[in-house]
Structure formats: C-alpha cells, structure tokens
Amino acid sequence: MSAIVFLATGFNLNTGNSNFRIMNHPIVDDYDGFNNAYELLQAPPLEHYEVIPERSVNTESLIVMMQAKPTTGNLFEGSLFEIYTELESYILNHPSLDRVIQLDYSDPNNVKPKTITSFTSSWGTYYNNTADAVRGLADDSEPLPFPYSTYPPAATANLRTGLRIGLVDKYFGADNHKARALRIIVPLGGPFEGYNNTDISASAQETMLGNVMVDDFLPTLKKYTGRSDVTVVFWAPGIVDVIVDELLLGDASLAIGSLMVVWLYMWFHTKSLYFSTLGMFQMIVSFPVTYFIHKIIYGFYWMGILNFLSLFILLGIGADDVFIIVDAWKQSHGAGKRVNSTLASKMTFTWVRASKTMLVTTCTTAAAFFANALSEIPPIMEFGIFTGTLVIINYLLVISFFSAVLIIRHKYLRSYFFFCIPNRSVDCLPWILSDEEREEVNVRKASGDNELRWLERFFRSPYTKGLFKARYVVIGVFLVICAIAGYFATGISPDDKAAVFLPDDNLLQMFVAMTNDEFYSDPRVRSVKLHLVWGVKGVDREAADVTDVEDFGKTVYESAAEFNIDASNAVDVQVSVLNSCVKFFQLDGEDASQPLFRTDSRYCFMEAYQDYLEASNVTWPIAGDQFVDSLCDWRTAAKPDGEGTWESEIDCQGEGASRRIVWFHVWGVSTLPAAIPESRSRKVYDRVEALAQEIVDDPSTPSVLRRMFQTCSLYVGMQTESELVRSALVGIIVSLSVVLVALIICTNDILLTLWAFLSIAGIVASILGIMVMVGWKLGIIESICVAILAGLSVDYIVHLAVAFRETEITKAERQSGKPMRYLRVRNAVTELGISVLSAAITTLLSAALLLFTQVLFFVKFGQFMMIAIACAVVWAFGCFISFLFVWGPITKHTTYSFWFQSLFPCCKCCGASDDDSDEDSEEEEAELESVTSESPEAGSDSPAPVVDPTPALSFSSSKSVTVESATVESSSTADVSSSASGSGSGSTTSYSGSTVTGSGSASGSTVDSSSTASSSHSTH
C-alpha cells in the first residue's frame, strides 16, 4: 500500500530555502501579513483581469552573468568583449526567444531585454561606438547617446543608476570604466499562446517555459562554463530544476553507496547473506511506509530536503536493531534445553530479549527527533516528525517482519547455503556441515565451550583487564575532558549568516555569490526597509501548508468598523500620520553617529500628499468629508524620484459612498547592512518598537490608528536566530528527560541510571564543545544536530547498562575470586560489545559517505554524525564502563523496586516486579563486597558455561519450597548442588517424582537437569 501511494501520488520535493525561517510568532506574523498585502498592491493590474494579452506579464527571467578571469580584466575590451557579445547575440537572436520573451504593448518594438550593448537603441541594433556608450554610462558628466540624451535630468539619473545596478558590476563608475562583470536579463512573459491567464493551467505553462529553456538554451550555455578566461553562470526556470536534479542524483548515488557499505558490513557481522539482505530490505521498506504516513496521515504535501538525512540515520539505527535481534537469536543456541526445546520458546527468548532493548533505544531516539516538532521553523519541524516516525516504523518492522525472517530461516532454510561466511558455527549453518557436525557445535555452545569471535575475545580479556586497572585514571581524564568541553559549549551562538546549501564551486551557488558580490551596489536594491503599518492585523496560517515555500498564510485586515476613516477623524488622521513620519525618520541608527534611514529613500505618502495639496492651493489637512476620495484619487500620482506611484503605499477599495481606505504604510530604506546578527537587530527592533508604542500611547493619536505596528524583514531573521537557540535547548531538555525516564524503566537501578545519565550528559557536553572549537554556530542543521544529541548518545550506553544488569554470573565465576563488578562488566561487553561496536561502525560508514555530497547540509550532518558516534562510543566503552567497575550496582538495594517495596510494603503484590529471584542473597552481599576490590588476575578468563535461565531455587532454614514439575525439566530426577556463605546445619533435600522439596539454611541454590538420579548438597 505504501509503495502504491509512493508511486501514485508522486514525490513533491521541496528544494527551496525561503521557508527556512520561523513561523507563528507575533513579530513574524506582522511581517507576513504586511508583506502579503504589499505584494497584492504591487501585483500588475492585468493579472486580475479574466483575459490577459499574450506574454504581457513578467513571470520569470533568464539571467546570464559573465565575470572576467582574473577579476582585474575588462569585459569591455578585446577578446573578452567579443565573448560577451557572442553570447549575448546567441541569446537575443535565438528563434525560441520569440516564444517566451515578455511583450510590452506600450512599446512599438514590443520587447524589452536588458543588455549592456543594446541599451542605447532597440533590441538587436547595437550601438556602434562602445567606448562612447561606456563613457556615457559611467560618468554622470558625460551625455548619454541618442535617444536617451533627450531625457530630462531626473530620468537620465535614474536610467544610469538602473543600468549600472542591473547590467554592470558595482565597481564600475566615473573613476573606473572597466567592467569586471556584466549581466544579461531577459524577462520572460505569460500567459502563453492558447491561455487567457497566468493562473489557468499554471503548472502546464511553467513546464512549457522550462522545456524551452532546457532544450534550446541550456546546451549552449553549458559550453561557456569551465572557460579559463571568463566565468559564466546562469539562472532560468527549468534550468534550475535540471541542475538541482543532477545535484540530488549525484548525492543519491552516495546514498546507494551507503546502503551497499552497510549491507556488506551486516553480511560480515551476521555471517549470513540471508539476514543481511532481508535486514537491509526491511530498512529500505521503512522509508516508503513512513512517507505514506507523512503524506496521507500527517497531511504533508511537500517532502523537505532535510528529510533525506533520515535515510543515513536509519542505516545506523536499523543495522543496530538487526544486530541486536540476530545476536539474541544466536545466544539462544546456548541458552539451555529449556529455551531450545521448541521453536516457540526459542523465539520467545530472542524476541523478549531483543525487543526490550530495542524499545528503550527506539523511544529515546524517536523522542529526540520528535522534540524538533516543537520548533517553529517548518523544515526542522517536518524533519523531526518524519525521522521520529521512521525510527518507530523501523522498530515495528524489526520485531514483526524480521522476527518472521528468523522463523522462516529456522524452519525451512536451515539446510541451504545462503552465501554464509563459513566459520563452522550454527550461526551460519552452511551446507558444508553435516548433521553430526552441526550437533557437535550445538553441544559445544550449550556447554559454554564455544569459540568466541576475535572481537569478543578482545572485549573479554585485554579490554576488560586493561580498563579495570586504569578505571580511576580513565574517570579522571573524562571528567577533565567534560569540564573543558562544557566550558567551550557555553560559547555556542546563533549563526548570523543565511543558510547556504551548496559548495562554492557549484553553478547555482556561484550565481548567488556573483549576484551578491558583483552587483547590487545601490542600497535601494538590496537593502533593509522598515515600515509603519496601519490597518493590517497580521496573518492567518490556519489553512497554510507550512511545507510550501510560497504559502505564508492569508493577510488579516482590520474590519471596516475598526479601520473607519471618515469625516469625524480624517483631520486627526492626517496630522497623526505626518507626525509619525517625522518621528520615524528622525530615529538614530545602531549608534547616534548616523541616522537610521537614508536621506534619499524616505517614503511618507502623507508628506507628499501635503506637498501636492499646497502646490494645488488647497489647505492641508483637507476637510474630513473630502479626504478619502481625494487621497485615493491622488495615490496614482508618480513619486518624486520617479520610482512608481503611491499605489503600493495606500490600498483603497470600493466606489462612491462605499469607498474606503483599507490600509496604508510609510517606509524608508535603512542604513543597516542586509544581514546583521540577532543582538544588533534586536536593538534596532527595540528602538523602533519604543517609537511605535509612543505613537499608540500619544493622546492625540485617533483611536482608529492605535492598532498600528512596525515591521521589517530583518526581524524575521532575528526571530529565526532566537528560535534556533530555543529549539536546540528544548530539544536537549526533552531528549534528556525522555532518556532519564527510559533509563529508570529499563535499568530499574538507581546507580545504573545515575552513571548512564552522567555519561550521556558528558557526551552532549563534549559534542557541543567540539562544535564550538571547530567554529560551528547554530544554523538550521546545527540546531537539528543539537536537538538530537541526547537521542543519538543514549543507544550504546543503554545497551551496555541493560547487559550489565541482566548478565548471569555462574557458580564457577563466583568462586574465581574476581570482583563481582569486574565479572558483570566482562560478561556484558563480551555478550553485547560486538553488537554495539558494529552498530557504531555502520553509522560511521554511512555518515562518512555524506562528506562527499554536494548539499552542504548533508556534509555538515555527516561531520556531526561522525563526531557524535565517536564521542558516544568512547564515552560508553571508556567512562561509563569505568563507572561500572568502581560503583556498578551488585545488590538489590539500589533497585527502584526494592525501595518501592520498602516504602510501600502493602503494594508489593501490585507494585514492583518480583525480579529479585536472581539477585544475590543477603548473606552473599558481604562476600561480594569483600572481593570487589580484588585483582581480576586470579582464575581463568575462558568463557563460562551458559546456564539454563531456569529460576534458581532459594531455601531458608524455616521454610520448605516446592517446585512444580513444569519448572525442572527432568524426566525423573534432578542433580542439585548448592553453596551458601555463613554457617549452617546439615540439610537434606529429597526428590520424589517431579517434585522437589528442601529445607535447611542454604540459599542461592542452582538446579541442573540431568539424567542421573543422584543428589548432593553442601554448605560452606
């Protein structure tokens, strides 16, 4: 079903970055509400007509830029200019251009491309004397060539400014007639032939335009890239999609490489092609299943590009789960006859053992990702939801699908060779083993005499012995590391730069960089504008798709009753707005040494309206009953600088008596840089907000104007930076909280919880410190990384903690003289160390391939994953194990169930679980403590026999215990040996049929099934 939906509904990939910003914040809501309303005012009126002339509306542009190599070169001279004119001529004379170029029906030539060599006359007729044209363009004192020489001074100045900004690099001017970069801008129009409006079949028209660009222009444009004398970059609809698709295809091949690498390692670890292939299949299937839930159930139409990071996360988590369940299956071989008596009992042993461990790590990891759902930044929120769901789906498939894989393997495929790596082990069961040989291996495993793998031997002896001896030093070293890293971690700060997706040598990134670095010299083009707004309430996002890069909600206006300017308040409105303009434009900048606004870019419509009335010999403020009609009629007048009319500042609707002013705003171009950090923009916001509040609180302000607000695009970045820090902190807090709860539940021990939690906190501090040391700041991807830190850090420590708690210590190991904590750690790392380390290796391998991707988010996430996994492994096998060597729990007195029963004895039957049957008795505890500090050298490190997990029998001096026949798996008799500490009188144990009865002072008895009808009991 998921695959059908995946294929049938399409894959709507969101590759844009315009929604990599905060949503649902009052400051941002004000800006989006204003911006939506402002764009409606600026929209060409033709778009609102039912029928629009063919290609009369500018929908897109073909932009080509050329830069000299080196940049000291001059594109106006010699061979460089010939290359430019050749490229320009190809574009402007291409026959396909007539099908897509925008038409200007007010111009006899009907077309208006913008190129440096054609600005002096109509398209296609080049000005013969380039030197004169350049001189006239660069030097304000030089006349422009005909026909522009007849223009009035104001229009001539605007023309020069526009041409300089649009077509020549920012270093070009009166003192520099050299052009290091030139640009060609060809406006593309809609609707196309056969369509009456740009909104009719918009996607079809976009496809038509893209096909023309890709099929007719892209091949030739590509020929100009990679030259040694010039750099050529371009941007056009369709072409961008092709470049992005090629980019993602290349990165997707690396994703396939990650799958192959992890699959090969899974094969190596499991020794079975069958297990590794179906394990990989199960992980791959998790993705479309999650996409089905993401799109159909959650309702996300777009698929964010960040969601693809979850594939690499899944490789590590999924392989970890496969290793856990496969190793549990292998361990069931030597778990005794009771476990191996039937397939059901064998599968129960495997399923319970693996699912419990995986459930803990799944919950903590999923919770870490779901914590990102609290973010107000849509891509982060969507990524958290998608990846958290993916982790859960993978877990459900492991305990269901892969459990079935194990059963099928056991029932039907045991005799077949599935490209196992032969090791004469029942784990592989290759065809080269006969039935007798296989039975021999089974016997060896059941007796505990099975051969350990080399990594298991390493964990059992050299690693355990060496770390035990150096445990105090290791703890000290890690505490010092944690302190240093924690100090650096306090210096983490938000990134004040815009998110960058691509490397510097990528064509699209080169286009963006050249646009920013070589052009936009005039602050009016790339500038920070501040606005005072009246009549707009904000934005309604209820029906908005937060994953849609173009859907920022719907503007909410004040109602006609709320924003009602009529004869009763019109005079006060005029005076108040003008006074607000005066105060607004008098504000200081970041410091008192410069004004906040440029003197030539202040747009107060009321000031211009006053000048208009006075020039017309009409008294200002105008009478109230005439104001609305007069202002709405006047707003079509040209602005003093010739930059359009006042229609983009005042919105009037209705006719006659119903005519009303819907909203208006005043604004100015600031002296602020286009991008400043949150700390600086916050000061600007506070200063302007104080003025807005002053205007609202002014008694002379009419009530109709008291709901005004100030806004600026800079504030969106300001709040986004704050949200990145907030979401990262919330993610850490939520993740650590979930980790703490999970540790309490899965370990049932105070000390295990404490040492595991401290180790995880150390991992988090270490990674944050490393991030600061290498110069990372909190951007989009860094915020995600920080939020999921705890979730990624918990897996290995939880696995080892559970293994330490549940490992069984045999009688022979107790009598070896080794410290109990040493024995528990040794057994835990021997049993599970290889699975934990293998999971880390697969994650590192998949993350390593991310380093070679083109998308920088992927590269940085790969770097983070490698740092995080390395830190998690080092802390888990270093500090946490050392904690267990020194302070690991070895008695029941540190368990939560013990304290619960002690505090609430009446709740014993329904409170804590009765899991103390395998705990050490009161008398043993003194002995265990006495050997805790002894050296582990005594005794042998050979693998201990695997004991049947049948519950041990416990005897007391005043009680008799009866064990039903279902407990002791013996046809008629049982062999019993018992040892106890302290003194005791002789005891007798009698057996009759299948019932065992005992009395005496012994405790901690162990029952072994046997076919020999004998019994022995001794007290030490």
CSV table of N, CA and C in Angstrom, one decimal, residues 311-441:
chain,number,residue,atom,x,y,z
A,311,LEU,N,17.5,9.0,6.1
A,311,LEU,CA,18.0,7.7,5.5
A,311,LEU,C,19.3,7.3,6.0
A,312,PHE,N,20.2,8.2,6.2
A,312,PHE,CA,21.6,7.9,6.8
A,312,PHE,C,21.5,7.6,8.3
A,313,ILE,N,20.5,8.2,8.9
A,313,ILE,CA,20.3,7.9,10.4
A,313,ILE,C,19.7,6.5,10.5
A,314,LEU,N,18.8,6.2,9.6
A,314,LEU,CA,18.2,4.9,9.6
A,314,LEU,C,19.2,3.7,9.4
A,315,LEU,N,20.2,4.0,8.6
A,315,LEU,CA,21.2,2.9,8.3
A,315,LEU,C,21.9,2.5,9.6
A,316,GLY,N,22.2,3.5,10.5
A,316,GLY,CA,22.8,3.2,11.7
A,316,GLY,C,21.9,2.5,12.7
A,317,ILE,N,20.7,3.1,12.9
A,317,ILE,CA,19.7,2.6,13.8
A,317,ILE,C,19.2,1.2,13.4
A,318,GLY,N,18.9,1.1,12.1
A,318,GLY,CA,18.3,-0.1,11.6
A,318,GLY,C,19.3,-1.3,11.7
A,319,ALA,N,20.6,-1.0,11.3
A,319,ALA,CA,21.6,-2.0,11.5
A,319,ALA,C,21.8,-2.4,12.9
A,320,ASP,N,21.8,-1.5,13.8
A,320,ASP,CA,21.9,-1.7,15.2
A,320,ASP,C,20.8,-2.7,15.7
A,321,ASP,N,19.5,-2.5,15.3
A,321,ASP,CA,18.4,-3.3,15.7
A,321,ASP,C,18.6,-4.7,15.1
A,322,VAL,N,19.0,-4.8,13.8
A,322,VAL,CA,19.2,-6.1,13.2
A,322,VAL,C,20.3,-6.9,14.0
A,323,PHE,N,21.4,-6.2,14.3
A,323,PHE,CA,22.5,-6.9,15.1
A,323,PHE,C,22.0,-7.4,16.4
A,324,ILE,N,21.2,-6.6,17.1
A,324,ILE,CA,20.7,-7.0,18.4
A,324,ILE,C,19.8,-8.2,18.3
A,325,ILE,N,18.9,-8.3,17.4
A,325,ILE,CA,18.0,-9.4,17.3
A,325,ILE,C,18.7,-10.7,16.8
A,326,VAL,N,19.6,-10.5,15.8
A,326,VAL,CA,20.4,-11.6,15.3
A,326,VAL,C,21.3,-12.2,16.4
A,327,ASP,N,21.9,-11.3,17.2
A,327,ASP,CA,22.8,-11.8,18.2
A,327,ASP,C,22.0,-12.5,19.3
A,328,ALA,N,20.8,-11.9,19.6
A,328,ALA,CA,19.9,-12.6,20.6
A,328,ALA,C,19.5,-14.0,20.1
A,329,TRP,N,19.3,-14.1,18.8
A,329,TRP,CA,18.9,-15.4,18.2
A,329,TRP,C,20.1,-16.4,18.4
A,330,LYS,N,21.3,-15.9,18.1
A,330,LYS,CA,22.5,-16.7,18.2
A,330,LYS,C,22.7,-17.1,19.7
A,331,GLN,N,22.5,-16.2,20.6
A,331,GLN,CA,22.7,-16.5,22.0
A,331,GLN,C,21.7,-17.5,22.5
A,332,SER,N,20.5,-17.6,21.9
A,332,SER,CA,19.5,-18.6,22.3
A,332,SER,C,20.0,-20.0,22.0
A,333,HIS,N,21.0,-20.2,21.1
A,333,HIS,CA,21.5,-21.5,20.8
A,333,HIS,C,22.1,-22.2,22.1
A,334,GLY,N,22.8,-21.3,22.9
A,334,GLY,CA,23.4,-21.9,24.1
A,334,GLY,C,22.7,-21.5,25.4
A,335,ALA,N,21.4,-21.2,25.3
A,335,ALA,CA,20.7,-20.8,26.5
A,335,ALA,C,20.0,-22.0,27.2
A,336,GLY,N,20.4,-23.2,26.8
A,336,GLY,CA,19.9,-24.4,27.5
A,336,GLY,C,18.8,-25.1,26.8
A,337,LYS,N,18.5,-26.3,27.3
A,337,LYS,CA,17.5,-27.1,26.6
A,337,LYS,C,16.1,-26.5,26.8
A,338,ARG,N,15.8,-25.8,27.9
A,338,ARG,CA,14.5,-25.3,28.1
A,338,ARG,C,14.2,-24.3,27.0
A,339,VAL,N,15.1,-23.4,26.7
A,339,VAL,CA,14.9,-22.4,25.6
A,339,VAL,C,14.8,-23.0,24.3
A,340,ASN,N,15.7,-24.0,24.0
A,340,ASN,CA,15.8,-24.6,22.7
A,340,ASN,C,14.8,-25.8,22.5
A,341,SER,N,14.0,-26.1,23.5
A,341,SER,CA,13.1,-27.3,23.3
A,341,SER,C,12.1,-27.1,22.2
A,342,THR,N,11.6,-25.9,22.0
A,342,THR,CA,10.7,-25.7,20.8
A,342,THR,C,11.1,-24.4,20.1
A,343,LEU,N,10.5,-24.3,18.9
A,343,LEU,CA,10.8,-23.0,18.2
A,343,LEU,C,10.1,-21.8,18.9
A,344,ALA,N,8.9,-22.1,19.5
A,344,ALA,CA,8.2,-21.0,20.2
A,344,ALA,C,9.0,-20.5,21.4
A,345,SER,N,9.6,-21.4,22.1
A,345,SER,CA,10.4,-21.0,23.3
A,345,SER,C,11.7,-20.3,22.8
A,346,LYS,N,12.3,-20.7,21.8
A,346,LYS,CA,13.5,-20.1,21.3
A,346,LYS,C,13.2,-18.7,20.7
A,347,MET,N,12.1,-18.6,20.0
A,347,MET,CA,11.7,-17.3,19.5
A,347,MET,C,11.3,-16.3,20.6
A,348,THR,N,10.6,-16.9,21.6
A,348,THR,CA,10.2,-16.0,22.8
A,348,THR,C,11.4,-15.5,23.5
A,349,PHE,N,12.5,-16.3,23.7
A,349,PHE,CA,13.7,-15.9,24.3
A,349,PHE,C,14.3,-14.7,23.5
A,350,THR,N,14.4,-14.9,22.2
A,350,THR,CA,15.0,-13.9,21.3
A,350,THR,C,14.2,-12.7,21.2
A,351,TRP,N,12.9,-12.8,21.1
A,351,TRP,CA,12.0,-11.6,20.9
A,351,TRP,C,12.0,-10.8,22.1
A,352,VAL,N,11.8,-11.4,23.3
A,352,VAL,CA,11.7,-10.6,24.5
A,352,VAL,C,13.1,-9.9,24.8
A,353,ARG,N,14.1,-10.7,24.6
A,353,ARG,CA,15.5,-10.1,24.9
A,353,ARG,C,15.8,-8.9,24.0
A,354,ALA,N,15.5,-9.1,22.7
A,354,ALA,CA,15.9,-8.0,21.7
A,354,ALA,C,14.9,-6.9,21.8
A,355,SER,N,13.6,-7.2,21.8
A,355,SER,CA,12.6,-6.1,21.7
A,355,SER,C,12.6,-5.2,22.9
A,356,LYS,N,13.0,-5.7,24.1
A,356,LYS,CA,13.1,-4.8,25.2
A,356,LYS,C,14.2,-3.8,25.1
A,357,THR,N,15.4,-4.3,24.7
A,357,THR,CA,16.5,-3.4,24.5
A,357,THR,C,16.2,-2.4,23.4
A,358,MET,N,15.7,-2.9,22.3
A,358,MET,CA,15.5,-2.0,21.1
A,358,MET,C,14.4,-1.0,21.4
A,359,LEU,N,13.4,-1.4,22.2
A,359,LEU,CA,12.3,-0.5,22.6
A,359,LEU,C,12.8,0.7,23.3
A,360,VAL,N,13.7,0.5,24.2
A,360,VAL,CA,14.3,1.6,25.0
A,360,VAL,C,15.0,2.6,24.1
A,361,THR,N,15.9,2.1,23.2
A,361,THR,CA,16.7,3.0,22.4
A,361,THR,C,15.8,3.6,21.3
A,362,THR,N,14.7,2.9,20.9
A,362,THR,CA,13.8,3.4,19.9
A,362,THR,C,13.0,4.6,20.5
A,363,CYS,N,12.5,4.4,21.7
A,363,CYS,CA,11.8,5.5,22.3
A,363,CYS,C,12.6,6.7,22.6
A,364,THR,N,13.9,6.5,23.0
A,364,THR,CA,14.7,7.7,23.3
A,364,THR,C,15.1,8.4,22.0
A,365,THR,N,15.5,7.6,21.0
A,365,THR,CA,15.9,8.2,19.7
A,365,THR,C,14.7,8.9,19.0
A,366,ALA,N,13.6,8.2,19.0
A,366,ALA,CA,12.4,8.9,18.4
A,366,ALA,C,12.0,10.1,19.1
A,367,ALA,N,12.0,10.1,20.4
A,367,ALA,CA,11.7,11.3,21.2
A,367,ALA,C,12.6,12.4,20.9
A,368,ALA,N,13.9,12.1,20.7
A,368,ALA,CA,14.9,13.2,20.4
A,368,ALA,C,14.5,13.9,19.1
A,369,PHE,N,14.1,13.1,18.1
A,369,PHE,CA,13.7,13.7,16.8
A,369,PHE,C,12.3,14.4,16.9
A,370,PHE,N,11.4,13.7,17.7
A,370,PHE,CA,10.1,14.4,17.8
A,370,PHE,C,10.2,15.7,18.6
A,371,ALA,N,11.2,15.9,19.4
A,371,ALA,CA,11.4,17.1,20.0
A,371,ALA,C,11.5,18.3,19.1
A,372,ASN,N,12.0,18.0,17.9
A,372,ASN,CA,12.2,19.0,16.8
A,372,ASN,C,10.8,19.5,16.3
A,373,ALA,N,9.8,18.7,16.6
A,373,ALA,CA,8.4,19.0,16.1
A,373,ALA,C,7.9,20.3,16.9
A,374,LEU,N,8.6,20.6,18.0
A,374,LEU,CA,8.2,21.8,18.8
A,374,LEU,C,8.8,23.1,18.2
A,375,SER,N,9.7,22.9,17.2
A,375,SER,CA,10.3,24.1,16.5
A,375,SER,C,9.2,24.8,15.6
A,376,GLU,N,9.4,26.1,15.6
A,376,GLU,CA,8.5,26.9,14.8
A,376,GLU,C,9.1,27.1,13.4
A,377,ILE,N,10.2,26.5,13.1
A,377,ILE,CA,10.8,26.6,11.8
A,377,ILE,C,10.4,25.3,11.0
A,378,PRO,N,9.6,25.5,9.9
A,378,PRO,CA,8.9,24.3,9.3
A,378,PRO,C,9.9,23.2,8.9
A,379,PRO,N,11.0,23.5,8.2
A,379,PRO,CA,11.9,22.3,7.8
A,379,PRO,C,12.4,21.5,9.0
A,380,ILE,N,12.7,22.2,10.1
A,380,ILE,CA,13.1,21.4,11.3
A,380,ILE,C,12.0,20.6,11.9
A,381,MET,N,10.8,21.3,12.0
A,381,MET,CA,9.6,20.6,12.5
A,381,MET,C,9.3,19.4,11.7
A,382,GLU,N,9.3,19.5,10.3
A,382,GLU,CA,8.9,18.4,9.5
A,382,GLU,C,10.0,17.3,9.6
A,383,PHE,N,11.2,17.7,9.6
A,383,PHE,CA,12.3,16.7,9.7
A,383,PHE,C,12.2,15.9,11.0
A,384,GLY,N,11.9,16.5,12.1
A,384,GLY,CA,11.7,15.8,13.4
A,384,GLY,C,10.6,14.8,13.4
A,385,ILE,N,9.4,15.3,12.8
A,385,ILE,CA,8.3,14.4,12.7
A,385,ILE,C,8.6,13.2,11.8
A,386,PHE,N,9.1,13.5,10.6
A,386,PHE,CA,9.4,12.4,9.7
A,386,PHE,C,10.4,11.4,10.2
A,387,THR,N,11.5,11.8,10.8
A,387,THR,CA,12.5,10.9,11.2
A,387,THR,C,12.1,10.2,12.5
A,388,GLY,N,11.4,10.9,13.4
A,388,GLY,CA,10.9,10.2,14.6
A,388,GLY,C,9.9,9.0,14.2
A,389,THR,N,9.1,9.3,13.2
A,389,THR,CA,8.2,8.3,12.7
A,389,THR,C,8.9,7.1,12.1
A,390,LEU,N,10.0,7.5,11.3
A,390,LEU,CA,10.8,6.5,10.6
A,390,LEU,C,11.5,5.5,11.6
A,391,VAL,N,11.9,6.1,12.7
A,391,VAL,CA,12.6,5.2,13.7
A,391,VAL,C,11.6,4.2,14.3
A,392,ILE,N,10.4,4.7,14.6
A,392,ILE,CA,9.3,3.8,15.1
A,392,ILE,C,8.9,2.7,14.1
A,393,ILE,N,8.7,3.1,12.9
A,393,ILE,CA,8.4,2.2,11.8
A,393,ILE,C,9.5,1.1,11.7
A,394,ASN,N,10.7,1.5,11.8
A,394,ASN,CA,11.8,0.5,11.7
A,394,ASN,C,11.7,-0.5,12.8
A,395,TYR,N,11.5,0.0,14.0
A,395,TYR,CA,11.4,-0.9,15.2
A,395,TYR,C,10.2,-1.9,15.0
A,396,LEU,N,9.1,-1.4,14.6
A,396,LEU,CA,7.9,-2.3,14.4
A,396,LEU,C,8.2,-3.3,13.3
A,397,LEU,N,8.9,-3.0,12.3
A,397,LEU,CA,9.3,-3.9,11.2
A,397,LEU,C,10.3,-4.9,11.7
A,398,VAL,N,11.2,-4.5,12.6
A,398,VAL,CA,12.2,-5.5,13.1
A,398,VAL,C,11.5,-6.5,13.9
A,399,ILE,N,10.7,-6.1,14.8
A,399,ILE,CA,10.1,-7.1,15.8
A,399,ILE,C,9.0,-7.9,15.1
A,400,SER,N,8.5,-7.5,13.9
A,400,SER,CA,7.5,-8.2,13.2
A,400,SER,C,8.1,-8.9,12.0
A,401,PHE,N,8.5,-8.1,11.0
A,401,PHE,CA,9.0,-8.7,9.7
A,401,PHE,C,10.2,-9.5,10.0
A,402,PHE,N,11.2,-8.9,10.7
A,402,PHE,CA,12.5,-9.7,10.8
A,402,PHE,C,12.4,-10.9,11.8
A,403,SER,N,11.4,-10.8,12.7
A,403,SER,CA,11.2,-12.0,13.5
A,403,SER,C,10.7,-13.1,12.6
A,404,ALA,N,9.8,-12.8,11.7
A,404,ALA,CA,9.4,-13.8,10.7
A,404,ALA,C,10.5,-14.3,9.9
A,405,VAL,N,11.5,-13.4,9.5
A,405,VAL,CA,12.7,-13.9,8.8
A,405,VAL,C,13.4,-14.9,9.6
A,406,LEU,N,13.6,-14.7,10.9
A,406,LEU,CA,14.3,-15.7,11.7
A,406,LEU,C,13.5,-17.0,11.7
A,407,ILE,N,12.2,-17.0,11.9
A,407,ILE,CA,11.4,-18.2,11.9
A,407,ILE,C,11.5,-19.0,10.6
A,408,ILE,N,11.3,-18.3,9.5
A,408,ILE,CA,11.4,-18.9,8.2
A,408,ILE,C,12.8,-19.6,8.0
A,409,ARG,N,13.8,-18.8,8.4
A,409,ARG,CA,15.2,-19.4,8.3
A,409,ARG,C,15.3,-20.7,9.1
A,410,HIS,N,14.8,-20.7,10.3
A,410,HIS,CA,14.9,-21.8,11.2
A,410,HIS,C,14.1,-23.0,10.7
A,411,LYS,N,12.9,-22.8,10.2
A,411,LYS,CA,12.0,-23.9,9.8
A,411,LYS,C,12.3,-24.4,8.4
A,412,TYR,N,12.6,-23.6,7.5
A,412,TYR,CA,12.6,-24.0,6.1
A,412,TYR,C,14.0,-23.9,5.4
A,413,LEU,N,14.9,-23.1,5.9
A,413,LEU,CA,16.1,-22.8,5.1
A,413,LEU,C,17.4,-23.2,5.9
A,414,ARG,N,17.3,-24.0,6.9
A,414,ARG,CA,18.5,-24.3,7.7
A,414,ARG,C,19.5,-25.2,6.9
A,415,SER,N,19.0,-25.9,5.9
A,415,SER,CA,19.9,-26.8,5.2
A,415,SER,C,20.4,-26.2,3.9
A,416,TYR,N,20.1,-25.0,3.7
A,416,TYR,CA,20.5,-24.3,2.5
A,416,TYR,C,21.7,-23.4,2.7
A,417,PHE,N,22.5,-23.2,1.7
A,417,PHE,CA,23.7,-22.3,1.8
A,417,PHE,C,23.3,-21.0,1.2
A,418,PHE,N,23.3,-19.9,2.1
A,418,PHE,CA,22.9,-18.6,1.6
A,418,PHE,C,24.2,-17.7,1.7
A,419,PHE,N,25.2,-18.1,1.0
A,419,PHE,CA,26.4,-17.3,1.0
A,419,PHE,C,26.9,-16.9,2.4
A,420,CYS,N,26.8,-17.8,3.3
A,420,CYS,CA,27.4,-17.5,4.6
A,420,CYS,C,28.9,-17.4,4.5
A,421,ILE,N,29.4,-16.8,5.5
A,421,ILE,CA,30.9,-16.8,5.7
A,421,ILE,C,31.2,-18.0,6.6
A,422,PRO,N,31.7,-19.1,6.0
A,422,PRO,CA,31.9,-20.3,6.8
A,422,PRO,C,32.8,-20.1,8.0
A,423,ASN,N,32.2,-20.5,9.2
A,423,ASN,CA,33.0,-20.5,10.4
A,423,ASN,C,32.7,-21.7,11.3
A,424,ARG,N,32.2,-22.7,10.7
A,424,ARG,CA,31.8,-24.0,11.4
A,424,ARG,C,31.0,-23.6,12.6
A,425,SER,N,30.0,-22.7,12.4
A,425,SER,CA,29.2,-22.3,13.5
A,425,SER,C,27.7,-22.5,13.2
A,426,VAL,N,26.9,-22.9,14.1
A,426,VAL,CA,25.4,-23.0,13.9
A,426,VAL,C,24.8,-21.6,13.6
A,427,ASP,N,25.5,-20.5,13.9
A,427,ASP,CA,25.0,-19.2,13.5
A,427,ASP,C,24.8,-19.1,12.0
A,428,CYS,N,25.8,-19.8,11.3
A,428,CYS,CA,25.7,-19.7,9.8
A,428,CYS,C,25.0,-20.9,9.2
A,429,LEU,N,25.2,-22.1,9.8
A,429,LEU,CA,24.6,-23.3,9.3
A,429,LEU,C,24.9,-23.5,7.9
A,430,PRO,N,26.1,-23.5,7.4
A,430,PRO,CA,26.4,-23.7,6.0
A,430,PRO,C,26.2,-25.1,5.6
A,431,TRP,N,26.1,-25.3,4.3
A,431,TRP,CA,25.9,-26.7,3.8
A,431,TRP,C,27.1,-27.6,4.0
A,432,ILE,N,28.3,-27.0,4.3
A,432,ILE,CA,29.5,-27.8,4.5
A,432,ILE,C,29.5,-28.6,5.8
A,433,LEU,N,28.6,-28.3,6.7
A,433,LEU,CA,28.5,-29.0,8.0
A,433,LEU,C,27.5,-30.1,7.9
A,434,SER,N,27.9,-31.3,8.3
A,434,SER,CA,26.9,-32.4,8.3
A,434,SER,C,26.0,-32.3,9.5
A,435,ASP,N,25.0,-33.1,9.6
A,435,ASP,CA,24.1,-33.1,10.8
A,435,ASP,C,24.9,-33.4,12.0
A,436,GLU,N,25.8,-34.4,12.0
A,436,GLU,CA,26.6,-34.7,13.1
A,436,GLU,C,27.5,-33.6,13.6
A,437,GLU,N,28.1,-32.9,12.6
A,437,GLU,CA,29.0,-31.8,12.9
A,437,GLU,C,28.2,-30.6,13.5
A,438,ARG,N,27.0,-30.4,13.0
A,438,ARG,CA,26.1,-29.3,13.5
A,438,ARG,C,25.7,-29.6,14.9
A,439,GLU,N,25.4,-30.9,15.2
A,439,GLU,CA,25.0,-31.3,16.5
A,439,GLU,C,26.2,-31.1,17.5
A,440,GLU,N,27.4,-31.4,17.0
A,440,GLU,CA,28.6,-31.2,17.8
A,440,GLU,C,28.8,-29.8,18.2
A,441,VAL,N,28.6,-28.9,17.2
A,441,VAL,CA,28.7,-27.5,17.5
A,441,VAL,C,27.6,-27.0,18.5
